[in-house]
Amino acid sequence: MRDLLARAAELAAEHRTGLGDRPVARPVDLAALRAGFGQLRDEPTPPATVLEELARAAEPGLVATAGPRFFGFVIGGALPAATAADVLAAGWDQNAFNAVLSPAAAAAEETAGSWLKELLGLPATASAGFVTGGQAANTVGLAAARHHVLAEAGWDVERDGLAGAPRVRVVASEERHATIDRALRLLGFGTRAVVPVRAKPDGAIDVDDLAAKVDGPTIVCLQAGNVNTGACDDFRAARAAAKNAWIHVDGAFGLWAAANPATRALLDGVELADSWACDGHKWLNVPYDSGFVFCSRPEVHAETIAYRAAYLTGAGEVSGMGDLTLESSRRARGFAVWAALRELGRDGVAELVDRCCRLARRFARILAEGGAEIANDVVLNQVLVSFGDDARTDAIAAAVQRDGTCWLGGTTWRGRRYLRISVSNWTTTEADVDRSAAAILRLAGQ
Ligand SMILES: *Cc1c(COP(=O)(O)O)cnc(C)c1O
């Protein structure tokens, strides 16, 4: 075991330390890659051989998403202490279902959960569930919302289901993230329950339009960080416009703006919402899969999710963990989150968020100077770039992906195609941005 784990760590470290020097992505022959993983054997294989075989088979298909010049999606690269903590979590092999199975995992989640609430500006009394990511966090938050608005209307949805239940409106921006719709499908609302609200030119929700659409039992979905523009909704005005609604905030990456004094004002009033979704594996730079769901009413969170109707322990507390997440048996995700927050400290988290925003602005400035059109006001870490017509913009995105200096994806926003840049990685430097912007402009000039 000792040699095997040491070798695994060595292979992982080799990959991580070489990330800045290799092409970010390479063309890959998927059929050959699959063939490299071989056939199911009859006979056992020694673990050390398995490890070498896996490393060899996977290598051609690894993408440098953890490296400093991957700007696609919203992707961080796990911090050193967080990576090491996740290695320990695998080695310790704890089941984070509850505090009986792993008191250590429970204590780490509770500690990291309260640190997260403090950094994100959320009520200290909120519950915190450590889920797989933004999708699961939105699903759990909206399940709690479903429970609460229907309970207020005299309906027990956990017992009686949705057939015959009072109608619930889900009021959400036309520019909501796709995970909201998937959560609504899974929760039995169906996507037709959505009453879409206009987005303003910057991508934030139009609160006047929102106010006009709240009616009866209502769930409002707000956004901290429009995935295209980075815009954050006006949480205080939305609360005033929807006093009796349940407000859920999808803050997969944007909620981190609260941890940085320079961007905190974007999230003014966010603490007035009822539930919040946030990711660890994006801007906090912890390993996949790691997300958080917070709920202002812990008892609603637990009544919605827990196995038992009686969710309270003898100590009068929500027992946490498996009572707050969709999974029963779980990897102990709290160790890596604790380690990331310990490594960075309050100042380090603020600096990481601030630096990414600064680098995004630098990216936008260099590209604009080079003739590109920047479509958004760069308030956070997201930049939308166009090179004129859609076909040209798409061709440049494809050329950038082939080139390998950096990686970014295309997106459609308001009917037009853009390159979308997200600066979310703790290792990205000004030199990485300059080199990437130069490559994009060079390819655009060809
Ligand atoms: C990434 C993202 C999600 C989904 O998060 P996952 O962790 O990928 O499940 C949801 N909402 C927003 C705004 C996002 O950026």
Coordinates of C-alpha atoms and ligand atoms in Angstrom, one line a residue:
M1 CA 0.0 0.0 0.0
R2 CA 2.8 2.4 1.0
D3 CA 4.7 2.1 -2.4
L4 CA 1.5 2.1 -4.4
L5 CA 0.1 5.3 -2.9
A6 CA 3.5 6.9 -3.1
R7 CA 3.7 6.0 -6.8
A8 CA 0.1 7.4 -7.4
A9 CA 1.1 10.6 -5.7
E10 CA 4.2 10.8 -7.8
L11 CA 2.3 10.3 -11.0
A12 CA -0.3 12.9 -10.0
A13 CA 2.4 15.4 -9.1
E14 CA 4.2 14.9 -12.4
H15 CA 1.0 15.8 -14.2
R16 CA 0.3 18.8 -12.0
T17 CA 3.8 20.3 -12.2
G18 CA 3.9 20.0 -15.9
L19 CA 0.6 21.7 -16.6
G20 CA 2.0 25.1 -17.6
D21 CA 4.3 23.7 -20.3
R22 CA 2.1 21.3 -22.2
P23 CA -0.6 22.1 -24.8
V24 CA -3.8 22.7 -22.9
A25 CA -5.7 20.3 -25.1
R26 CA -4.5 18.1 -27.9
P27 CA -6.4 16.4 -30.7
V28 CA -7.3 12.9 -29.5
D29 CA -8.2 9.7 -31.3
L30 CA -11.1 8.5 -29.0
A31 CA -11.1 5.0 -30.5
A32 CA -7.4 4.6 -29.8
L33 CA -7.9 6.0 -26.4
R34 CA -10.6 3.5 -25.6
A35 CA -8.6 0.7 -27.0
G36 CA -5.7 1.7 -24.7
F37 CA -8.0 0.8 -21.7
G38 CA -8.1 -2.8 -23.0
Q39 CA -10.4 -5.7 -22.4
L40 CA -11.9 -7.2 -19.3
R41 CA -9.5 -9.9 -18.1
D42 CA -10.3 -13.3 -16.5
E43 CA -7.3 -13.2 -14.2
P44 CA -6.5 -10.6 -11.5
T45 CA -3.8 -8.0 -12.1
P46 CA -1.4 -6.8 -9.4
P47 CA -2.3 -3.3 -8.1
A48 CA 1.1 -1.7 -9.1
T49 CA 0.6 -3.0 -12.7
V50 CA -3.0 -1.6 -12.7
L51 CA -1.7 1.8 -11.7
E52 CA 0.9 1.9 -14.4
E53 CA -1.6 0.6 -17.0
L54 CA -4.1 3.3 -16.0
A55 CA -1.5 6.1 -16.1
R56 CA -0.4 5.0 -19.6
A57 CA -3.9 4.5 -21.0
A58 CA -5.2 7.9 -19.6
E59 CA -2.3 10.1 -20.4
P60 CA -3.1 10.9 -24.1
G61 CA -6.6 11.9 -23.1
L62 CA -5.9 14.2 -20.1
V63 CA -6.7 17.8 -20.6
A64 CA -4.9 20.6 -18.7
T65 CA -8.1 21.9 -17.2
A66 CA -6.2 22.3 -13.9
G67 CA -3.5 24.5 -15.6
P68 CA -3.2 28.2 -15.8
R69 CA -4.5 28.7 -19.4
F70 CA -7.8 26.8 -19.4
F71 CA -10.5 29.5 -19.7
G72 CA -13.4 27.3 -20.8
F73 CA -16.6 26.7 -18.8
V74 CA -15.9 27.9 -15.2
I75 CA -13.0 25.7 -14.2
G76 CA -10.6 26.0 -11.3
G77 CA -7.6 23.9 -10.6
A78 CA -7.4 22.2 -7.2
L79 CA -5.2 24.0 -4.7
P80 CA -2.2 22.1 -3.4
A81 CA -3.5 21.5 0.1
A82 CA -7.0 20.7 -1.2
T83 CA -5.5 18.1 -3.6
A84 CA -3.5 16.5 -0.9
A85 CA -6.5 16.5 1.4
D86 CA -8.5 14.7 -1.3
V87 CA -5.7 12.1 -1.6
L88 CA -6.1 11.6 2.2
A89 CA -9.8 11.4 1.9
A90 CA -9.4 8.5 -0.6
G91 CA -6.7 6.9 1.5
W92 CA -8.8 7.2 4.7
D93 CA -11.8 5.9 2.9
Q94 CA -14.3 7.4 5.2
N95 CA -18.0 7.3 4.6
A96 CA -19.4 10.8 5.2
F97 CA -23.0 9.7 5.6
N98 CA -23.2 10.7 9.2
A99 CA -21.2 11.4 12.3
V100 CA -21.3 7.7 13.4
L101 CA -19.6 6.5 10.3
S102 CA -17.0 9.3 10.3
P103 CA -16.9 11.8 13.2
A104 CA -13.9 13.3 11.5
A105 CA -15.7 13.9 8.2
A106 CA -18.7 15.4 10.1
A107 CA -16.5 17.7 12.1
A108 CA -14.6 18.9 9.0
E109 CA -17.8 19.6 7.1
E110 CA -19.3 21.4 10.1
T111 CA -16.2 23.5 10.5
A112 CA -15.8 24.2 6.8
G113 CA -19.5 24.9 6.5
S114 CA -19.4 27.6 9.1
W115 CA -16.3 29.2 7.5
L116 CA -18.1 29.2 4.1
K117 CA -21.1 30.9 5.5
E118 CA -18.9 33.6 7.0
L119 CA -16.9 34.1 3.8
L120 CA -20.0 34.1 1.6
G121 CA -21.9 36.5 3.8
L122 CA -24.7 34.1 4.6
P123 CA -26.5 33.8 7.9
A124 CA -24.5 31.8 10.5
T125 CA -27.7 29.9 11.4
A126 CA -28.1 28.5 7.9
S127 CA -27.7 24.8 7.3
A128 CA -24.9 23.7 5.0
G129 CA -25.0 20.5 2.8
F130 CA -21.8 19.3 1.0
V131 CA -23.1 18.1 -2.3
T132 CA -21.6 17.1 -5.6
G133 CA -21.8 20.5 -7.3
G134 CA -24.1 23.3 -8.5
Q135 CA -26.6 20.9 -10.1
A136 CA -27.2 19.1 -6.8
A137 CA -27.1 22.3 -4.8
N138 CA -29.8 23.8 -7.0
T139 CA -31.9 20.6 -6.8
V140 CA -31.7 20.4 -3.0
G141 CA -32.4 24.2 -2.6
L142 CA -35.4 24.0 -4.9
A143 CA -36.7 20.9 -3.1
A144 CA -36.6 22.8 0.2
A145 CA -38.4 25.6 -1.6
R146 CA -41.0 23.2 -2.9
H147 CA -41.5 21.8 0.6
H148 CA -41.9 25.3 2.2
V149 CA -44.2 27.0 -0.3
L150 CA -46.5 24.0 -0.4
A151 CA -46.5 23.6 3.4
E152 CA -47.5 27.3 3.6
A153 CA -50.4 26.5 1.3
G154 CA -51.4 23.6 3.5
W155 CA -49.9 20.8 1.4
D156 CA -47.5 18.0 2.5
V157 CA -45.6 17.4 -0.7
E158 CA -43.3 14.8 0.8
R159 CA -46.3 12.7 1.7
D160 CA -48.8 13.5 -1.0
G161 CA -46.7 14.3 -4.0
L162 CA -47.6 17.0 -6.5
A163 CA -50.7 15.5 -8.0
G164 CA -53.6 17.7 -6.9
A165 CA -51.2 20.1 -5.1
P166 CA -51.7 23.9 -5.3
R167 CA -50.0 25.3 -8.3
V168 CA -46.5 26.7 -7.6
R169 CA -45.0 29.4 -9.8
V170 CA -41.3 29.3 -10.4
V171 CA -40.2 32.7 -11.4
A172 CA -36.8 32.8 -12.9
S173 CA -34.7 34.8 -15.3
E174 CA -34.7 34.0 -19.0
E175 CA -31.0 33.8 -18.6
R176 CA -31.0 31.2 -15.7
H177 CA -28.5 28.3 -15.8
A178 CA -29.7 25.1 -17.4
T179 CA -29.3 23.2 -14.1
I180 CA -32.4 25.1 -12.8
D181 CA -34.5 23.6 -15.5
R182 CA -33.1 20.1 -14.9
A183 CA -33.8 20.4 -11.2
L184 CA -37.4 21.5 -11.9
R185 CA -37.9 18.5 -14.2
L186 CA -36.5 16.1 -11.5
L187 CA -38.7 17.7 -8.8
G188 CA -41.9 17.1 -10.7
F189 CA -42.6 20.8 -11.4
G190 CA -41.8 20.4 -15.1
T191 CA -40.2 23.2 -17.0
R192 CA -43.6 24.7 -17.9
A193 CA -43.9 25.8 -14.2
V194 CA -41.3 28.5 -15.1
V195 CA -42.6 32.0 -15.5
P196 CA -39.6 33.6 -17.3
V197 CA -38.5 37.1 -16.3
R198 CA -36.7 39.5 -18.6
A199 CA -33.0 40.0 -18.1
K200 CA -31.6 43.5 -18.3
P201 CA -28.9 44.5 -20.8
D202 CA -26.1 43.3 -18.4
G203 CA -27.8 39.9 -17.8
A204 CA -29.1 40.6 -14.3
I205 CA -32.8 40.0 -13.7
D206 CA -35.3 42.8 -14.3
V207 CA -36.8 43.2 -10.9
D208 CA -39.9 45.2 -12.1
D209 CA -40.8 42.4 -14.4
L210 CA -40.1 39.9 -11.5
A211 CA -42.5 41.9 -9.2
A212 CA -45.2 41.6 -11.8
K213 CA -44.9 37.8 -12.0
V214 CA -45.0 36.9 -8.3
D215 CA -48.5 35.5 -7.6
G216 CA -49.6 32.9 -5.0
P217 CA -47.2 30.2 -3.9
T218 CA -44.0 31.3 -5.6
I219 CA -40.4 30.2 -5.8
V220 CA -38.0 32.9 -7.2
C221 CA -34.7 31.8 -8.7
L222 CA -32.0 34.5 -8.6
Q223 CA -28.5 34.4 -9.8
A224 CA -25.1 35.5 -8.4
G225 CA -23.0 35.4 -11.5
N226 CA -24.7 35.1 -14.9
V227 CA -22.7 32.4 -16.6
N228 CA -22.1 34.6 -19.6
T229 CA -21.7 38.1 -18.3
G230 CA -21.0 37.6 -14.6
A231 CA -23.8 40.0 -13.7
C232 CA -25.4 39.5 -10.2
D233 CA -29.1 40.1 -9.6
D234 CA -30.3 42.9 -7.2
F235 CA -31.0 40.7 -4.2
R236 CA -32.3 43.4 -2.0
A237 CA -34.8 44.7 -4.5
A238 CA -35.9 41.2 -5.4
R239 CA -36.6 40.4 -1.8
A240 CA -38.7 43.5 -1.5
A241 CA -40.6 42.6 -4.7
A242 CA -41.2 39.0 -3.6
K243 CA -41.8 39.3 0.2
N244 CA -43.6 36.0 0.6
A245 CA -41.8 33.9 -2.0
W246 CA -39.0 31.5 -1.4
I247 CA -35.9 32.9 -3.0
H248 CA -33.2 30.5 -4.2
V249 CA -29.9 31.9 -5.3
D250 CA -27.8 30.1 -7.9
G251 CA -24.4 31.3 -7.0
A252 CA -22.3 28.5 -8.4
F253 CA -19.3 30.8 -8.9
G254 CA -20.6 34.3 -8.3
L255 CA -21.4 33.9 -4.6
W256 CA -17.6 34.0 -4.1
A257 CA -17.7 37.7 -5.0
A258 CA -18.9 38.1 -1.4
A259 CA -15.5 37.0 -0.1
N260 CA -13.7 39.8 -1.8
P261 CA -14.2 43.4 -0.4
A262 CA -13.8 44.9 -3.9
T263 CA -16.7 42.8 -5.3
R264 CA -18.9 42.4 -2.2
A265 CA -21.3 45.1 -3.1
L266 CA -22.4 43.1 -6.1
L267 CA -24.1 40.7 -3.6
D268 CA -25.8 43.3 -1.5
G269 CA -28.8 41.7 0.2
V270 CA -27.9 38.2 -0.8
E271 CA -28.3 37.1 2.8
L272 CA -32.0 37.9 2.6
A273 CA -32.7 34.9 0.4
D274 CA -33.9 31.5 1.6
S275 CA -31.5 29.1 0.0
W276 CA -28.2 29.3 -1.9
A277 CA -26.2 27.1 -4.2
C278 CA -22.4 27.4 -4.6
D279 CA -19.6 25.4 -6.0
G280 CA -16.3 24.5 -4.4
H281 CA -14.8 23.0 -7.5
K282 CA -15.1 26.3 -9.5
W283 CA -13.7 29.4 -7.9
L284 CA -12.5 27.9 -4.6
N285 CA -10.3 25.6 -6.5
V286 CA -11.0 22.3 -4.7
P287 CA -11.1 18.9 -6.4
Y288 CA -14.3 17.7 -8.1
D289 CA -17.0 17.0 -7.1
S290 CA -17.7 19.6 -4.5
G291 CA -20.7 22.0 -4.1
F292 CA -22.6 23.5 -1.2
V293 CA -26.3 24.1 -0.5
F294 CA -27.3 26.5 2.3
C295 CA -30.7 27.0 3.7
S296 CA -31.9 29.7 6.0
R297 CA -34.3 27.3 7.6
P298 CA -32.3 24.2 8.6
E299 CA -35.5 22.4 9.7
V300 CA -37.0 22.8 6.2
H301 CA -33.8 21.6 4.6
A302 CA -33.8 18.5 6.8
E303 CA -37.5 17.8 6.6
T304 CA -37.2 17.9 2.8
I305 CA -34.1 15.7 2.5
A306 CA -33.7 13.5 5.6
Y307 CA -34.6 9.8 5.7
R308 CA -36.7 10.2 8.8
A309 CA -39.6 12.4 9.5
A310 CA -38.1 13.1 12.9
Y311 CA -34.8 14.6 11.9
L312 CA -33.7 16.1 15.2
T313 CA -31.1 14.4 17.2
G314 CA -31.3 14.3 21.0
A315 CA -29.1 17.4 21.1
G316 CA -31.7 19.4 19.2
E317 CA -29.6 19.7 16.2
V318 CA -30.0 18.7 12.6
S319 CA -27.7 15.7 12.3
G320 CA -26.3 17.1 9.1
M321 CA -24.4 15.5 6.3
G322 CA -26.6 12.7 4.8
D323 CA -29.7 14.6 6.1
L324 CA -28.9 17.6 4.0
T325 CA -27.7 16.0 0.7
L326 CA -29.1 13.7 -1.9
E327 CA -26.5 11.0 -1.4
S328 CA -26.4 8.6 1.5
S329 CA -22.9 7.1 1.4
R330 CA -20.6 9.9 0.3
R331 CA -16.9 10.7 -0.1
A332 CA -15.6 12.9 2.7
R333 CA -15.6 16.2 0.7
G334 CA -15.2 18.4 3.7
F335 CA -11.5 17.6 4.2
A336 CA -10.5 19.2 0.8
V337 CA -12.8 22.2 1.4
W338 CA -11.4 22.7 4.9
A339 CA -7.8 22.4 3.5
A340 CA -8.5 25.0 0.7
L341 CA -9.9 27.5 3.2
R342 CA -7.0 26.8 5.6
E343 CA -4.4 27.2 2.9
L344 CA -5.9 30.5 1.6
G345 CA -7.3 32.1 4.8
R346 CA -9.7 34.9 4.5
D347 CA -7.2 37.1 2.8
G348 CA -6.2 34.4 0.3
V349 CA -9.8 33.8 -0.7
A350 CA -10.3 37.5 -1.2
E351 CA -7.1 37.8 -3.2
L352 CA -7.9 34.8 -5.4
V353 CA -11.3 36.3 -6.3
D354 CA -9.8 39.8 -6.8
R355 CA -6.9 38.5 -8.9
C356 CA -9.2 36.5 -11.2
C357 CA -11.4 39.6 -11.8
R358 CA -8.3 41.7 -12.4
L359 CA -7.0 39.2 -14.9
A360 CA -10.4 39.0 -16.7
R361 CA -10.3 42.8 -17.1
R362 CA -6.7 42.6 -18.4
F363 CA -7.8 39.9 -20.9
A364 CA -10.7 42.1 -22.1
R365 CA -8.5 45.2 -22.5
I366 CA -5.8 43.4 -24.5
L367 CA -8.4 41.8 -26.8
A368 CA -10.3 45.0 -27.3
E369 CA -7.0 46.8 -28.1
G370 CA -6.4 44.1 -30.7
G371 CA -9.7 44.7 -32.4
A372 CA -12.1 42.3 -30.7
E373 CA -15.5 43.4 -29.4
I374 CA -16.1 42.8 -25.7
A375 CA -19.9 42.3 -25.2
N376 CA -20.1 42.5 -21.4
D377 CA -19.2 44.8 -18.6
V378 CA -16.5 42.7 -17.0
V379 CA -17.8 42.9 -13.4
L380 CA -16.4 39.5 -12.4
N381 CA -14.3 36.8 -14.0
Q382 CA -16.3 36.2 -17.2
V383 CA -15.5 37.9 -20.6
L384 CA -17.6 37.7 -23.8
V385 CA -15.6 38.2 -27.0
S386 CA -16.8 38.6 -30.5
F387 CA -14.8 39.0 -33.7
G388 CA -17.7 40.3 -35.9
D389 CA -19.9 37.7 -37.4
D390 CA -20.8 34.4 -35.8
A391 CA -19.0 32.2 -38.3
R392 CA -15.7 34.1 -37.8
T393 CA -16.0 34.0 -34.0
D394 CA -16.7 30.2 -34.1
A395 CA -13.8 29.6 -36.5
I396 CA -11.5 31.5 -34.2
A397 CA -12.7 29.5 -31.2
A398 CA -12.0 26.3 -33.1
A399 CA -8.5 27.6 -34.1
V400 CA -7.7 28.5 -30.5
Q401 CA -8.7 25.0 -29.3
R402 CA -6.5 23.4 -32.0
D403 CA -3.6 25.7 -31.2
G404 CA -3.2 24.6 -27.6
T405 CA -1.8 27.7 -26.1
C406 CA -5.0 28.2 -24.1
W407 CA -8.5 26.8 -24.2
L408 CA -11.8 28.6 -24.3
G409 CA -15.3 27.7 -25.5
G410 CA -18.0 29.3 -27.6
T411 CA -21.3 30.4 -26.3
T412 CA -24.6 31.8 -27.6
W413 CA -25.8 34.9 -25.9
R414 CA -28.8 36.9 -27.1
G415 CA -28.7 35.2 -30.4
R416 CA -25.0 35.9 -31.2
R417 CA -21.9 33.7 -30.9
Y418 CA -19.1 34.6 -28.5
L419 CA -15.9 33.2 -27.2
R420 CA -16.4 33.0 -23.4
I421 CA -13.4 33.4 -21.2
S422 CA -13.6 32.5 -17.5
V423 CA -10.6 33.2 -15.3
S424 CA -11.1 31.0 -12.2
N425 CA -7.7 29.2 -11.7
W426 CA -5.4 30.0 -8.8
T427 CA -2.3 29.5 -10.9
T428 CA -3.2 31.9 -13.8
T429 CA -0.8 34.9 -14.0
E430 CA -0.6 38.1 -16.0
A431 CA 1.9 36.4 -18.3
D432 CA -0.6 33.6 -19.0
V433 CA -3.2 36.1 -19.9
D434 CA -0.8 38.0 -22.1
R435 CA 0.4 34.9 -23.9
S436 CA -3.2 33.6 -24.3
A437 CA -4.6 36.9 -25.6
A438 CA -1.6 37.2 -28.0
A439 CA -2.4 33.7 -29.3
I440 CA -6.1 34.5 -29.8
L441 CA -5.3 37.7 -31.7
R442 CA -2.6 36.0 -33.8
L443 CA -5.2 33.3 -34.8
A444 CA -7.8 35.9 -35.4
G445 CA -5.4 37.7 -37.8
Q446 CA -4.8 34.6 -39.9
Ligands
LIG1 C1 -21.5 25.7 -13.2 C2 -22.8 26.3 -12.9 C3 -23.8 25.5 -12.4 C4 -23.7 24.0 -12.4 O1 -22.7 23.6 -11.5 P1 -22.1 22.1 -11.5 O2 -21.1 22.2 -10.4 O3 -21.4 22.0 -12.8 O4 -23.2 21.2 -11.3 C5 -25.0 26.1 -12.1 N1 -25.2 27.4 -12.1 C6 -24.2 28.2 -12.6 C7 -24.5 29.7 -12.6 C8 -23.0 27.7 -13.0 O5 -22.0 28.5 -13.4

